[in-house]
mmCIF file of C-alpha atoms in Angstrom:
data_model
loop_
_atom_site.group_PDB
_atom_site.id
_atom_site.type_symbol
_atom_site.label_atom_id
_atom_site.label_comp_id
_atom_site.label_asym_id
_atom_site.label_seq_id
_atom_site.Cartn_x
_atom_site.Cartn_y
_atom_site.Cartn_z
ATOM 1 C CA MET A 1 8.815 51.185 -8.563
ATOM 2 C CA SER A 2 12.510 51.059 -7.780
ATOM 3 C CA THR A 3 14.109 47.636 -7.256
ATOM 4 C CA ASP A 4 17.327 49.063 -5.842
ATOM 5 C CA THR A 5 17.943 47.316 -2.498
ATOM 6 C CA THR A 6 21.281 48.954 -1.769
ATOM 7 C CA PRO A 7 21.137 50.051 1.888
ATOM 8 C CA GLU A 8 21.323 53.768 2.422
ATOM 9 C CA GLN A 9 24.677 54.836 3.820
ATOM 10 C CA PRO A 10 24.470 56.663 7.170
ATOM 11 C CA GLU A 11 25.551 60.277 7.299
ATOM 12 C CA LEU A 12 29.127 60.579 8.521
ATOM 13 C CA PRO A 13 29.729 62.689 11.648
ATOM 14 C CA PRO A 14 31.442 66.035 10.949
ATOM 15 C CA ALA A 15 34.612 64.906 12.775
ATOM 16 C CA VAL A 16 34.948 61.851 10.525
ATOM 17 C CA ARG A 17 34.294 63.973 7.439
ATOM 18 C CA ARG A 18 37.081 66.311 8.497
ATOM 19 C CA LEU A 19 39.406 63.395 9.215
ATOM 20 C CA TRP A 20 39.009 62.170 5.665
ATOM 21 C CA GLY A 21 38.934 65.604 4.043
ATOM 22 C CA ILE A 22 35.267 65.323 3.097
ATOM 23 C CA ASP A 23 34.486 68.959 3.746
ATOM 24 C CA THR A 24 31.139 70.591 3.246
ATOM 25 C CA PRO A 25 30.907 72.878 0.207
ATOM 26 C CA ARG A 26 32.864 76.043 0.854
ATOM 27 C CA ARG A 27 31.130 79.389 0.839
ATOM 28 C CA ARG A 28 31.864 81.804 -1.956
ATOM 29 C CA GLY A 29 34.554 84.362 -1.408
ATOM 30 C CA PRO A 30 38.268 84.361 -0.650
ATOM 31 C CA LYS A 31 39.925 81.256 0.730
ATOM 32 C CA PRO A 32 39.867 81.248 4.559
ATOM 33 C CA ALA A 33 43.187 82.231 6.129
ATOM 34 C CA LEU A 34 42.812 79.526 8.798
ATOM 35 C CA SER A 35 42.450 75.792 8.153
ATOM 36 C CA THR A 36 41.796 72.645 10.150
ATOM 37 C CA THR A 37 45.295 71.435 9.307
ATOM 38 C CA GLN A 38 46.850 74.588 10.784
ATOM 39 C CA ILE A 39 44.796 74.214 13.954
ATOM 40 C CA VAL A 40 45.771 70.567 14.452
ATOM 41 C CA ARG A 41 49.433 71.308 13.747
ATOM 42 C CA ALA A 42 49.431 74.133 16.314
ATOM 43 C CA ALA A 43 47.784 71.855 18.891
ATOM 44 C CA MET A 44 50.457 69.208 18.331
ATOM 45 C CA GLU A 45 53.267 71.756 18.673
ATOM 46 C CA LEU A 46 51.705 72.928 21.935
ATOM 47 C CA ALA A 47 51.496 69.334 23.188
ATOM 48 C CA ASP A 48 55.139 68.773 22.194
ATOM 49 C CA ALA A 49 56.218 71.817 24.192
ATOM 50 C CA GLU A 50 53.972 71.641 27.266
ATOM 51 C CA GLY A 51 52.118 68.320 27.259
ATOM 52 C CA LEU A 52 48.554 67.435 26.314
ATOM 53 C CA PRO A 53 46.908 69.189 29.317
ATOM 54 C CA ALA A 54 48.095 72.496 27.840
ATOM 55 C CA VAL A 55 46.000 71.962 24.713
ATOM 56 C CA SER A 56 42.757 73.919 24.738
ATOM 57 C CA MET A 57 40.837 75.787 22.086
ATOM 58 C CA ALA A 58 41.810 79.077 23.742
ATOM 59 C CA ARG A 59 45.540 78.265 23.899
ATOM 60 C CA VAL A 60 45.640 76.995 20.329
ATOM 61 C CA ALA A 61 43.814 80.102 19.137
ATOM 62 C CA GLU A 62 46.285 82.284 21.014
ATOM 63 C CA THR A 63 49.308 80.614 19.408
ATOM 64 C CA LEU A 64 47.771 81.130 15.971
ATOM 65 C CA GLY A 65 46.827 84.746 16.632
ATOM 66 C CA TYR A 66 43.073 84.175 16.376
ATOM 67 C CA THR A 67 40.101 84.259 18.712
ATOM 68 C CA PRO A 68 38.678 80.930 19.920
ATOM 69 C CA MET A 69 35.521 81.595 17.889
ATOM 70 C CA ALA A 70 37.598 81.530 14.695
ATOM 71 C CA LEU A 71 38.668 77.965 15.521
ATOM 72 C CA TYR A 72 35.105 76.774 16.065
ATOM 73 C CA ARG A 73 34.369 77.383 12.389
ATOM 74 C CA HIS A 74 36.779 74.539 11.611
ATOM 75 C CA VAL A 75 36.729 72.303 14.714
ATOM 76 C CA ALA A 76 33.582 71.755 16.761
ATOM 77 C CA ASN A 77 35.210 71.485 20.204
ATOM 78 C CA LYS A 78 38.245 70.208 22.089
ATOM 79 C CA GLU A 79 37.046 66.601 21.889
ATOM 80 C CA GLU A 80 37.002 66.809 18.106
ATOM 81 C CA LEU A 81 40.411 68.464 18.121
ATOM 82 C CA LEU A 82 41.813 65.514 20.079
ATOM 83 C CA LEU A 83 40.296 63.093 17.569
ATOM 84 C CA LEU A 84 41.990 64.971 14.750
ATOM 85 C CA MET A 85 45.270 64.862 16.675
ATOM 86 C CA VAL A 86 44.957 61.071 17.064
ATOM 87 C CA ASP A 87 45.178 60.705 13.298
ATOM 88 C CA ALA A 88 47.654 63.511 12.658
ATOM 89 C CA VAL A 89 50.227 62.121 15.100
ATOM 90 C CA ALA A 90 50.260 58.906 13.049
ATOM 91 C CA ALA A 91 51.221 60.681 9.825
ATOM 92 C CA ASP A 92 54.590 58.946 9.421
ATOM 93 C CA ALA A 93 53.686 55.311 8.840
ATOM 94 C CA PRO A 94 56.714 53.176 7.960
ATOM 95 C CA GLU A 95 56.945 51.745 4.464
ATOM 96 C CA ILE A 96 57.325 47.992 4.723
ATOM 97 C CA PRO A 97 59.983 46.929 2.163
ATOM 98 C CA ASP A 98 58.612 44.859 -0.709
ATOM 99 C CA GLY A 99 61.040 42.037 0.010
ATOM 100 C CA ALA A 100 60.433 41.896 3.770
ATOM 101 C CA GLY A 101 59.030 38.707 5.239
ATOM 102 C CA TRP A 102 56.001 38.806 7.502
ATOM 103 C CA ARG A 103 58.043 38.702 10.699
ATOM 104 C CA GLU A 104 60.536 41.365 9.654
ATOM 105 C CA GLY A 105 57.690 43.587 8.481
ATOM 106 C CA LEU A 106 55.676 43.281 11.694
ATOM 107 C CA GLN A 107 58.814 43.814 13.778
ATOM 108 C CA LEU A 108 59.509 47.065 11.926
ATOM 109 C CA TRP A 109 55.849 48.112 12.168
ATOM 110 C CA THR A 110 55.596 47.457 15.905
ATOM 111 C CA ARG A 111 58.930 49.069 16.760
ATOM 112 C CA ALA A 112 58.041 52.197 14.771
ATOM 113 C CA GLN A 113 54.855 52.665 16.809
ATOM 114 C CA ILE A 114 56.648 52.216 20.132
ATOM 115 C CA ASP A 115 59.278 54.740 19.056
ATOM 116 C CA MET A 116 56.508 57.152 18.073
ATOM 117 C CA GLY A 117 54.927 56.886 21.523
ATOM 118 C CA ILE A 118 58.282 57.468 23.238
ATOM 119 C CA ARG A 119 59.044 60.417 20.980
ATOM 120 C CA ARG A 120 55.659 62.029 21.608
ATOM 121 C CA PRO A 121 54.495 60.751 25.009
ATOM 122 C CA TRP A 122 51.366 62.903 24.994
ATOM 123 C CA MET A 123 50.090 60.582 22.254
ATOM 124 C CA LEU A 124 49.490 57.932 24.922
ATOM 125 C CA GLU A 125 46.975 60.246 26.631
ATOM 126 C CA LEU A 126 44.803 60.561 23.515
ATOM 127 C CA PRO A 127 41.604 58.481 23.073
ATOM 128 C CA LEU A 128 43.411 56.015 20.810
ATOM 129 C CA SER A 129 41.029 53.095 21.357
ATOM 130 C CA SER A 130 37.749 54.912 20.799
ATOM 131 C CA ALA A 131 38.720 57.391 18.074
ATOM 132 C CA PRO A 132 37.369 56.661 14.577
ATOM 133 C CA PRO A 133 40.213 55.715 12.228
ATOM 134 C CA GLY A 134 41.422 58.434 9.905
ATOM 135 C CA PRO A 135 43.535 58.109 6.755
ATOM 136 C CA HIS A 136 46.883 58.127 8.572
ATOM 137 C CA ARG A 137 45.920 55.392 11.024
ATOM 138 C CA VAL A 138 44.432 53.339 8.207
ATOM 139 C CA ARG A 139 47.749 53.773 6.389
ATOM 140 C CA TRP A 140 49.458 52.033 9.342
ATOM 141 C CA MET A 141 46.895 49.246 9.020
ATOM 142 C CA GLU A 142 47.621 49.000 5.299
ATOM 143 C CA GLN A 143 51.326 48.547 6.004
ATOM 144 C CA ALA A 144 50.607 45.810 8.556
ATOM 145 C CA PHE A 145 48.494 43.993 5.975
ATOM 146 C CA LYS A 146 51.343 44.397 3.495
ATOM 147 C CA ALA A 147 53.688 42.739 6.000
ATOM 148 C CA MET A 148 51.238 39.821 6.323
ATOM 149 C CA ARG A 149 50.442 39.512 2.619
ATOM 150 C CA THR A 150 52.049 36.043 2.353
ATOM 151 C CA LEU A 151 50.193 34.611 5.361
ATOM 152 C CA ASP A 152 47.259 32.330 4.636
ATOM 153 C CA LEU A 153 44.936 34.001 7.129
ATOM 154 C CA PRO A 154 41.517 35.616 6.651
ATOM 155 C CA ALA A 155 41.244 39.375 7.107
ATOM 156 C CA ASP A 156 39.640 39.184 10.551
ATOM 157 C CA GLU A 157 42.498 37.090 11.944
ATOM 158 C CA LYS A 158 45.044 39.491 10.492
ATOM 159 C CA LEU A 159 43.147 42.294 12.231
ATOM 160 C CA ALA A 160 43.353 40.305 15.471
ATOM 161 C CA VAL A 161 47.142 40.059 15.086
ATOM 162 C CA ILE A 162 47.293 43.823 14.494
ATOM 163 C CA GLY A 163 45.194 44.401 17.620
ATOM 164 C CA LEU A 164 47.476 42.180 19.703
ATOM 165 C CA LEU A 165 50.578 44.053 18.541
ATOM 166 C CA ALA A 166 48.876 47.422 19.062
ATOM 167 C CA GLN A 167 48.102 46.533 22.682
ATOM 168 C CA HIS A 168 51.754 45.654 23.212
ATOM 169 C CA VAL A 169 52.744 48.984 21.651
ATOM 170 C CA LEU A 170 50.635 50.965 24.120
ATOM 171 C CA GLY A 171 51.865 49.015 27.140
ATOM 172 C CA GLU A 172 55.551 49.060 26.189
ATOM 173 C CA ALA A 173 55.566 52.724 25.183
ATOM 174 C CA ARG A 174 53.815 53.719 28.406
ATOM 175 C CA VAL A 175 56.338 51.805 30.551
ATOM 176 C CA GLN A 176 59.247 53.401 28.690
ATOM 177 C CA VAL A 177 57.791 56.912 28.972
ATOM 178 C CA GLU A 178 56.795 56.658 32.634
ATOM 179 C CA SER A 179 60.091 55.125 33.765
ATOM 180 C CA ARG A 180 62.050 57.757 31.825
ATOM 181 C CA ARG A 181 59.950 60.535 33.326
ATOM 182 C CA ALA A 182 60.496 59.158 36.840
ATOM 183 C CA ALA A 183 64.259 58.961 36.239
ATOM 184 C CA VAL A 184 64.419 62.556 35.008
ATOM 185 C CA GLN A 185 62.446 63.782 38.014
ATOM 186 C CA GLN A 186 64.764 61.869 40.363
ATOM 187 C CA VAL A 187 67.871 63.424 38.784
ATOM 188 C CA LEU A 188 66.323 66.893 39.037
ATOM 189 C CA ARG A 189 65.604 66.367 42.741
ATOM 190 C CA ASP A 190 69.054 64.950 43.448
ATOM 191 C CA SER A 191 70.737 67.806 41.570
ATOM 192 C CA GLY A 192 68.575 70.543 43.060
ATOM 193 C CA LEU A 193 67.708 71.768 39.567
ATOM 194 C CA PRO A 194 64.428 73.489 38.673
ATOM 195 C CA ALA A 195 61.652 71.159 37.520
ATOM 196 C CA SER A 196 61.549 73.036 34.216
ATOM 197 C CA THR A 197 65.129 72.024 33.321
ATOM 198 C CA PRO A 198 65.099 70.261 29.915
ATOM 199 C CA GLU A 199 66.193 66.626 29.892
ATOM 200 C CA ALA A 200 68.793 67.498 27.241
ATOM 201 C CA GLU A 201 70.719 69.449 29.900
ATOM 202 C CA LEU A 202 70.980 66.455 32.251
ATOM 203 C CA ASP A 203 73.732 63.835 32.408
ATOM 204 C CA PRO A 204 72.461 60.867 30.335
ATOM 205 C CA ALA A 205 74.333 58.397 32.556
ATOM 206 C CA ALA A 206 72.661 59.833 35.659
ATOM 207 C CA VAL A 207 69.232 59.568 34.044
ATOM 208 C CA GLU A 208 69.908 55.967 33.040
ATOM 209 C CA ALA A 209 71.087 55.075 36.550
ATOM 210 C CA ALA A 210 67.990 56.678 38.089
ATOM 211 C CA ASN A 211 65.609 54.509 36.074
ATOM 212 C CA PRO A 212 63.313 52.866 38.661
ATOM 213 C CA TRP A 213 63.772 49.485 36.963
ATOM 214 C CA ALA A 214 67.569 49.653 37.108
ATOM 215 C CA ALA A 215 67.778 48.452 40.715
ATOM 216 C CA LEU A 216 64.902 45.961 40.559
ATOM 217 C CA GLU A 217 67.120 42.879 40.699
ATOM 218 C CA ALA A 218 69.083 44.223 43.668
ATOM 219 C CA LEU A 219 65.839 45.032 45.482
ATOM 220 C CA LEU A 220 64.497 41.525 44.925
ATOM 221 C CA VAL A 221 67.735 39.893 46.081
ATOM 222 C CA ARG A 222 67.713 41.991 49.237
ATOM 223 C CA TYR A 223 64.059 41.880 50.260
ATOM 224 C CA ALA A 224 62.405 38.872 48.567
ATOM 225 C CA GLY A 225 63.237 36.316 51.258
ATOM 226 C CA PRO A 226 62.381 32.600 51.135
ATOM 227 C CA GLY A 227 59.620 32.965 53.714
ATOM 228 C CA GLY A 228 57.319 35.289 51.810
ATOM 229 C CA TYR A 229 58.598 34.876 48.248
ATOM 230 C CA PRO A 230 59.986 31.335 47.900
ATOM 231 C CA HIS A 231 59.898 31.186 44.096
ATOM 232 C CA LEU A 232 61.507 34.596 43.593
ATOM 233 C CA PHE A 233 64.153 33.693 46.161
ATOM 234 C CA ALA A 234 64.906 30.376 44.444
ATOM 235 C CA ALA A 235 65.293 32.073 41.067
ATOM 236 C CA PHE A 236 67.524 34.905 42.252
ATOM 237 C CA SER A 237 69.637 32.830 44.625
ATOM 238 C CA THR A 238 71.341 31.266 41.587
ATOM 239 C CA TRP A 239 71.444 34.462 39.526
ATOM 240 C CA ASP A 240 74.811 36.116 38.933
ATOM 241 C CA ALA A 241 74.355 39.894 38.951
ATOM 242 C CA ALA A 242 77.864 40.333 37.571
ATOM 243 C CA ALA A 243 76.988 38.344 34.453
ATOM 244 C CA PRO A 244 73.487 39.452 33.396
ATOM 245 C CA THR A 245 71.860 37.525 30.570
ATOM 246 C CA ALA A 246 68.943 39.874 29.851
ATOM 247 C CA PRO A 247 69.019 41.402 26.356
ATOM 248 C CA ASP A 248 70.350 44.924 25.930
ATOM 249 C CA ASP A 249 67.445 45.810 23.631
ATOM 250 C CA GLU A 250 64.511 45.155 25.943
ATOM 251 C CA VAL A 251 62.000 46.721 23.549
ATOM 252 C CA GLY A 252 63.139 44.492 20.707
ATOM 253 C CA PHE A 253 63.151 41.474 23.025
ATOM 254 C CA GLY A 254 59.488 42.001 23.887
ATOM 255 C CA ILE A 255 58.526 42.267 20.228
ATOM 256 C CA GLU A 256 60.440 39.101 19.358
ATOM 257 C CA ILE A 257 58.777 37.110 22.152
ATOM 258 C CA LEU A 258 55.361 38.298 20.965
ATOM 259 C CA LEU A 259 56.125 37.390 17.350
ATOM 260 C CA ASP A 260 57.322 33.960 18.504
ATOM 261 C CA GLY A 261 53.791 33.425 19.792
ATOM 262 C CA VAL A 262 52.266 34.686 16.543
ATOM 263 C CA GLU A 263 54.529 32.329 14.595
ATOM 264 C CA ALA A 264 53.483 29.372 16.738
ATOM 265 C CA TYR A 265 49.834 30.208 16.048
ATOM 266 C CA LEU A 266 50.493 30.539 12.304
ATOM 267 C CA ARG A 267 52.227 27.165 12.288
ATOM 268 C CA ARG A 268 49.251 25.508 14.008
ATOM 269 C CA ARG A 269 46.919 27.093 11.471
ATOM 270 C CA GLY A 270 49.114 26.065 8.553
ATOM 271 C CA ALA A 271 49.199 29.732 7.569
ATOM 272 C CA LEU A 272 52.942 30.245 7.183
ATOM 273 C CA PRO A 273 54.208 30.898 3.648
ATOM 274 C CA ASP A 274 55.908 28.079 1.792
ATOM 275 C CA GLU A 275 59.604 28.814 2.228
ATOM 276 C CA GLY A 276 60.644 26.084 -0.140
#
């Protein structure tokens, strides 16, 4: 009678197996001309050009010169394709320098993710929270743990820090993308240009001026009166619009404020590295 009490590992779903390259044994014969990697790459190129709503099994098949049925031999459906895209879009994880401190490393890590979301805004429409982690996303996690290697925290608390920063990434990237998109649309309307005009053909200064957040302070000064908004009025009544004090790098400012909070927590926990 066997005394082995090792629990049996559950069978991995096909999508997870494909994420990690654990393919089922290939049939005999010549190597297939089409691969999962090619399909995912084509889907990402389509999303880059036309946005995520343009991605469908039929459109991807068309760009590759195949029938949709040919794709289904490699990817079960569109939902699985999106899961594969979630991992593929995260292929370029930053390498945290060996000599970087925890704060510098996490700053680099967080900024790189925000930049990735701004560069590929369709990424923010993917099921990022519910998708099973693939090798590329786990690589990002590995780099975050490398940044925190000198912190005296258990693994679950380091994961909690990663989760906190990841939530900030999604929120900040979405604000940047949506405000930029609104500014571009405003410039197109004001200029009478077709909606399909690429942003690269627009005046950068005009796009910057059309940002919906650009005139926020002026709007508050004008409309936030002492009757309905006494605290806003008190704050802005002493504010000098000609001498703004807000940081030029708003994205970096947000990251620094967040890391200030992380540092305060680490200090309370006695988890900061000995700098002596």
